[in-house]
XYZ file of C-alpha atoms in Angstrom:
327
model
C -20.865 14.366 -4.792
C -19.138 13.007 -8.058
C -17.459 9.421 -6.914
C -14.973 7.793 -9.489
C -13.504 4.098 -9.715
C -9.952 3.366 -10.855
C -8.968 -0.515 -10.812
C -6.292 -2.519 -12.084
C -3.843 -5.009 -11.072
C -0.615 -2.015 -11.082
C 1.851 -5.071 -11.993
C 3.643 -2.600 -11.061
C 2.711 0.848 -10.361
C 3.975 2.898 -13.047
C 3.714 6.579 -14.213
C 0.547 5.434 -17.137
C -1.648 4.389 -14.245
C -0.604 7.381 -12.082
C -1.931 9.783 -14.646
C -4.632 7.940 -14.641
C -5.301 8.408 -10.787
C -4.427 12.048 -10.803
C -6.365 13.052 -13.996
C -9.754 11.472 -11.837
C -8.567 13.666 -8.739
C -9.013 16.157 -10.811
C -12.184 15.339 -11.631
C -14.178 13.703 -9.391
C -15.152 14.934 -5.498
C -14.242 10.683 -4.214
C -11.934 8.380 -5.741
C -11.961 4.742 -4.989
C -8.977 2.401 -6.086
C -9.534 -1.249 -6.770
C -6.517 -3.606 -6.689
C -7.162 -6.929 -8.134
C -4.704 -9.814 -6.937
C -3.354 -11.885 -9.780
C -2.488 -15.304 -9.520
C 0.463 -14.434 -12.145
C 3.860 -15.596 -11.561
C 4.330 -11.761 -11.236
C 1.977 -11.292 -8.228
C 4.220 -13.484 -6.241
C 6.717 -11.173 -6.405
C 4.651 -7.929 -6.538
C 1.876 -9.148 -3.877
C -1.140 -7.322 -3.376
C 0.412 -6.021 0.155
C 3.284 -4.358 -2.004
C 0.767 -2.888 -4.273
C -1.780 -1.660 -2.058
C 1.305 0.323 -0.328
C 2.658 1.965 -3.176
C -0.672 3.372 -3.999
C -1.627 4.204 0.054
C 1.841 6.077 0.027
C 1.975 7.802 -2.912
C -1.266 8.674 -2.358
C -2.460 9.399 1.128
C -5.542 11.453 0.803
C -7.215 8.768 -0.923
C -9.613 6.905 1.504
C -10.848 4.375 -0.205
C -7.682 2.039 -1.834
C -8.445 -1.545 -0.868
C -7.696 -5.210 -2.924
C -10.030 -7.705 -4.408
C -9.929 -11.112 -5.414
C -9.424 -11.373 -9.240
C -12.957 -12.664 -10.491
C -11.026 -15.184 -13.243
C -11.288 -13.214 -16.329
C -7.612 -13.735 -17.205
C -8.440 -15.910 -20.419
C -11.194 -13.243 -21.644
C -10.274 -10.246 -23.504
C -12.139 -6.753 -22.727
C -14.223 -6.727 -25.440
C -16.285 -10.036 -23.968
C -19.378 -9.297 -23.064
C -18.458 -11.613 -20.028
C -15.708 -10.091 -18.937
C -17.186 -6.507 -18.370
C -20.213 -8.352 -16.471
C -17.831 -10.228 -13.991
C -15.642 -7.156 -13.301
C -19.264 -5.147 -12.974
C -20.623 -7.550 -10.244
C -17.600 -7.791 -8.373
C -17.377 -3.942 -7.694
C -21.266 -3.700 -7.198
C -21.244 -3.933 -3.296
C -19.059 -0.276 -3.574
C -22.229 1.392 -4.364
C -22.633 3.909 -7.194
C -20.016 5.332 -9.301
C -20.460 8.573 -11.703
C -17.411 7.843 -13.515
C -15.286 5.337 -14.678
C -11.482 6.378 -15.799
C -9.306 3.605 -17.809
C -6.950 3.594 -20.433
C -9.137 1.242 -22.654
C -12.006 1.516 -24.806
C -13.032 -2.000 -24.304
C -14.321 -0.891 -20.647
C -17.119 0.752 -21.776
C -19.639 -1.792 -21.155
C -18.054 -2.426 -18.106
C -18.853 1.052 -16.853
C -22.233 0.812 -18.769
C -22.975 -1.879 -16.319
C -22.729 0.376 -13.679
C -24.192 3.119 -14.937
C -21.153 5.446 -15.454
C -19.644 7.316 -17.181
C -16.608 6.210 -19.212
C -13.146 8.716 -19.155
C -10.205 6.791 -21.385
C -6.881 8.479 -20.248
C -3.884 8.474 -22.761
C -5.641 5.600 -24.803
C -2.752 5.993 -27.268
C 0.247 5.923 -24.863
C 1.387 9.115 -26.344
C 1.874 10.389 -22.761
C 3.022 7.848 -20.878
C 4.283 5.384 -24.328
C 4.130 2.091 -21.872
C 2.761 -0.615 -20.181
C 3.048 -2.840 -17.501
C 4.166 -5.955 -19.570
C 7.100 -3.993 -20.994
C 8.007 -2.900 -17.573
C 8.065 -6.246 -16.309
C 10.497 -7.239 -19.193
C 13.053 -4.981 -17.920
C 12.562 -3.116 -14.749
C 15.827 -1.640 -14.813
C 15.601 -0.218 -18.300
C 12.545 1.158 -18.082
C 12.797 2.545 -14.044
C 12.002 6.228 -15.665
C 8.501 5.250 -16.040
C 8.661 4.525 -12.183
C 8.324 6.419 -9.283
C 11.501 5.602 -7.505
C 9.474 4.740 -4.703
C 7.863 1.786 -6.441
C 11.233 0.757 -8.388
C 13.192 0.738 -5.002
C 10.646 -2.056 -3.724
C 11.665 -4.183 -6.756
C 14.952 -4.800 -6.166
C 15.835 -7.555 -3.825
C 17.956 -6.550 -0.993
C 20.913 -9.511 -0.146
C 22.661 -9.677 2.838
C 25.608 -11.180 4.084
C 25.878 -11.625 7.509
C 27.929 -13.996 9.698
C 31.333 -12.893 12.262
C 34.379 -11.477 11.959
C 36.417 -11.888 8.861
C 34.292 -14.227 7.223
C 34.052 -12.335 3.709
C 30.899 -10.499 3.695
C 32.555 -7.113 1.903
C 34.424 -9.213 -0.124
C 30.993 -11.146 -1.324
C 29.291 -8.099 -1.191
C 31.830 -6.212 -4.023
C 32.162 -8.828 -5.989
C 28.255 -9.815 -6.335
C 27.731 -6.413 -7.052
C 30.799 -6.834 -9.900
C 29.264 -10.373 -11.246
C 25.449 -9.074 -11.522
C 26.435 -5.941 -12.718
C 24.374 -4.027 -9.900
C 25.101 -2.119 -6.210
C 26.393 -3.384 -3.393
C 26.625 -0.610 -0.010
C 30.067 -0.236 2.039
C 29.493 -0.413 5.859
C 28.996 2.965 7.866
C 29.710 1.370 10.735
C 33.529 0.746 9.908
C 33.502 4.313 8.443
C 32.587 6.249 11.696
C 34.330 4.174 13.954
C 37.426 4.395 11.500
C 36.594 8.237 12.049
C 36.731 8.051 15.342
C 39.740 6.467 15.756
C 38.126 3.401 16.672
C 36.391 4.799 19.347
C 32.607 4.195 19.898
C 29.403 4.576 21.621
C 26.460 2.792 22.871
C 24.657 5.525 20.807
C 26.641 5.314 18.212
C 24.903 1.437 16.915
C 21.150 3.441 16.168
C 23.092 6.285 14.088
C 24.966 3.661 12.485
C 21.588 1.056 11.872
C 19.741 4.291 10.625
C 22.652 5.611 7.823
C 23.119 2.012 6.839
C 19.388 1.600 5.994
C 19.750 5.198 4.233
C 22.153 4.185 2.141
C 20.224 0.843 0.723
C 17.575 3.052 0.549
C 19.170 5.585 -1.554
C 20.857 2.502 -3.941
C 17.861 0.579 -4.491
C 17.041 3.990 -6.291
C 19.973 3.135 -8.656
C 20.263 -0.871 -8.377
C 19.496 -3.607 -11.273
C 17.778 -6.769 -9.599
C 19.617 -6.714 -6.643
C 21.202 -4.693 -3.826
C 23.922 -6.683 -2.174
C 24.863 -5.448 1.453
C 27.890 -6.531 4.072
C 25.718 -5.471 6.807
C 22.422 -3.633 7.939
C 20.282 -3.389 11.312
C 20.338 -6.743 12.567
C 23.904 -7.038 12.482
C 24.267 -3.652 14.253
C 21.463 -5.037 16.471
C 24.183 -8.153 17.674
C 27.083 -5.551 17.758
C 25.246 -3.719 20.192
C 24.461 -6.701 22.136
C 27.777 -7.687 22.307
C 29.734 -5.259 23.645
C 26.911 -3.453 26.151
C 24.603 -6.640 26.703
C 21.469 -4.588 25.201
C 20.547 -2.080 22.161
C 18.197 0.484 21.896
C 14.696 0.073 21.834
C 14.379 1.886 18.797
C 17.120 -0.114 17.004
C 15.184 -3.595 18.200
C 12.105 -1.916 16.478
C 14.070 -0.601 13.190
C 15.483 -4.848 12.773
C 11.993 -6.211 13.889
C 10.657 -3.474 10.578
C 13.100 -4.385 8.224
C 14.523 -8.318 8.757
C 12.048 -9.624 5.803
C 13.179 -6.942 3.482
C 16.362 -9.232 2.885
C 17.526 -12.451 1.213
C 20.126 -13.835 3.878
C 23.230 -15.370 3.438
C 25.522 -16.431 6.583
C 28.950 -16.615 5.571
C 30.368 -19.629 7.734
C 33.514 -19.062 9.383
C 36.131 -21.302 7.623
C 38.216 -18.698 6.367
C 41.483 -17.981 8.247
C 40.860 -15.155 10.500
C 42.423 -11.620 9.446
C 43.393 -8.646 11.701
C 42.773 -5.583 9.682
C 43.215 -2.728 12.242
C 39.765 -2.866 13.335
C 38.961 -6.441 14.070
C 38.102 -7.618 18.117
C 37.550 -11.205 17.746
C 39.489 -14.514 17.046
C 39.230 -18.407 17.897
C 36.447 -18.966 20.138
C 34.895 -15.376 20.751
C 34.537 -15.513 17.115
C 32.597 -18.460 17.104
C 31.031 -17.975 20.128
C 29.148 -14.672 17.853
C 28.968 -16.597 14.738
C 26.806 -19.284 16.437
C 25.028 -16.301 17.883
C 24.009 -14.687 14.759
C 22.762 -18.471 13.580
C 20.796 -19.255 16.558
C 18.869 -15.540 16.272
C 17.662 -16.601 13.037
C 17.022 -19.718 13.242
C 14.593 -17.895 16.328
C 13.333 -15.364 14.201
C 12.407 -18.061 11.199
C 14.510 -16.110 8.879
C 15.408 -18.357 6.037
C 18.776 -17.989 5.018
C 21.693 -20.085 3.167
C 25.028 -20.886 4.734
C 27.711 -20.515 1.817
C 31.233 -21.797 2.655
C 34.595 -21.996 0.747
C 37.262 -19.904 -0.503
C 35.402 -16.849 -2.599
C 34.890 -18.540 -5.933
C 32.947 -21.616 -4.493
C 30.953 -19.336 -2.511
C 30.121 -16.929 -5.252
C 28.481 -19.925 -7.357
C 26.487 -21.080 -4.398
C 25.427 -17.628 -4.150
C 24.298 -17.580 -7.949
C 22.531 -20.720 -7.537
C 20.271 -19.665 -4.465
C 19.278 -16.524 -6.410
C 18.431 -18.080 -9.412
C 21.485 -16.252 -11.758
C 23.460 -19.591 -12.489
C 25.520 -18.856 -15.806
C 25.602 -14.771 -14.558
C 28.546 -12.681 -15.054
């Protein structure tokens, strides 16, 4: 049986390392995967976890996918003799490899250390005319390189969440506007609307599930961020509200999907506005916002309480994500 060895630190995934993969499927009877965690600014926000699911999805018939420590060897090039030996004695404990597939000539004494075989892929990056580093620069502008599975886990879902007439669609457009990105419209208002405001108990896990659809399908299509007026947990407190419970399967879909978000609650200082479709006002309003605050404070979700008419609330917004001077 022919076993191969791809490693790398996949900072991100992108379509030069998944040639890579797929040209030693083709070659090889076992393939084994090596992540390498990276103490990098970037592996903070591309963690190992991240990685190691990209490749476990993408990839499912491959066994053997697991992380190691980075040895050091960030300061050493891949010529050094020293590098290839650290990198060689860190994998040793996998057993024997026949072949090892990179992208690099200078891992040939790496793989000589082992006593493979050494398969460059697309050393020229005439295929796949890339690189991690240049992705990094611009994920946006370079998403084609991709799989939208792996660019739809870089973009960092916002949510605004808080009661009744507190500005969350308004925050929601008009982040989306400033940051020149995506923001989704609420289902929930759109079916109900539908139904001429008419609803179900059943009715909160179709809306939970579309919702989370459609952030799915715009992360495909969003730059940095994904700004949304509502998602599961709110549907979650809907629910709870007007039949004192929710589906099981709608507590499991918020208990998923809660640390997927950057949370904003948008206090309730703005003067309460009946739209058509709106249930609460004065202390039933409050009585839900404080609800909503109290859940996650319970949950230890983080979150940032922005107040104000629009504009002051649009700059604390900026500031929290780090996009002062924005738009």
């Amino acid at each position: 049986m022919k076993r191969g060895l791809v490693f790398g630190k996949f900072l991100p995934l992108h379509r030069g390392h998944q040639l890579m993969i797929e040209t030693a499927l083709s070659q090889v009877d076992e393939l084994t995967i090596v992540v390498y965690d990276s103490r990098r600014p970037d592996g903070e926000r591309m963690p190992v976890e991240l990685r190691l699911w990209w490749l476990r999805e993408l990839y499912p018939g491959i066994e053997n996918i697991l992380a190691l420590d980075d040895p050091l060897a960030e300061h050493l090039d891949a010529d050094d003799p020293a590098y290839a030996e650290i990198y060689a004695a860190g994998v040793a404990f996998l057993g024997r490899f026949d072949t090892i597939f990179s992208s690099e000539r200078g891992y040939e004494r790496f793989a000589g250390l082992l006593g493979a075989e050494h398969v460059l892929v697309d050393e020229a990056r005439t295929l796949v005319p890339t690189s991690g580093t240049v992705i990094r620069s611009d994920p946006y502008a370079y998403r084609g390189w991709l799989d939208p599975l792996v660019y739809s886990s870089l973009i960092e879902r916002v949510v605004f969440v808080g009661t009744e007439s507190t500005g969350k669609s308004t925050l929601a457009q008009r982040m989306a506007e400033e940051l020149s990105t995506l923001w989704t419209h609420e289902f929930g208002r759109e079916l109900w609307e539908a139904q001429g405001l008419e609803g179900s108990f059943a009715d909160h896990l179709k809306m939970a599930r579309r919702q989370r659809q459609r952030e799915d399908a715009a992360s495909r299509h969003a730059r940095r961020f994904l700004f949304c007026d509502t998602n599961a947990w709110t549907t979650l407190h809907w629910s709870l509200r007007s039949y004192g419970t929710a589906d099981g399967r709608l507590h499991e879909l918020v208990d998923r999907t809660v640390a997927d978000y950057t949370w904003f609650l948008c206090a309730n200082d703005f003067g309460w506005i009946q739209d058509g479709t709106r249930e609460m006002a004065g202390a039933a309003s409050g009585e839900f916002q404080e609800q909503q605050a109290r859940d996650l404070e319970r949950r230890g979700i983080p979150y940032v309480t922005v107040t104000g008419p629009v504009e002051q609330r649009v700059e604390q917004i900026k500031v929290a994500l780090g996009e002062v001077g924005s738009g």
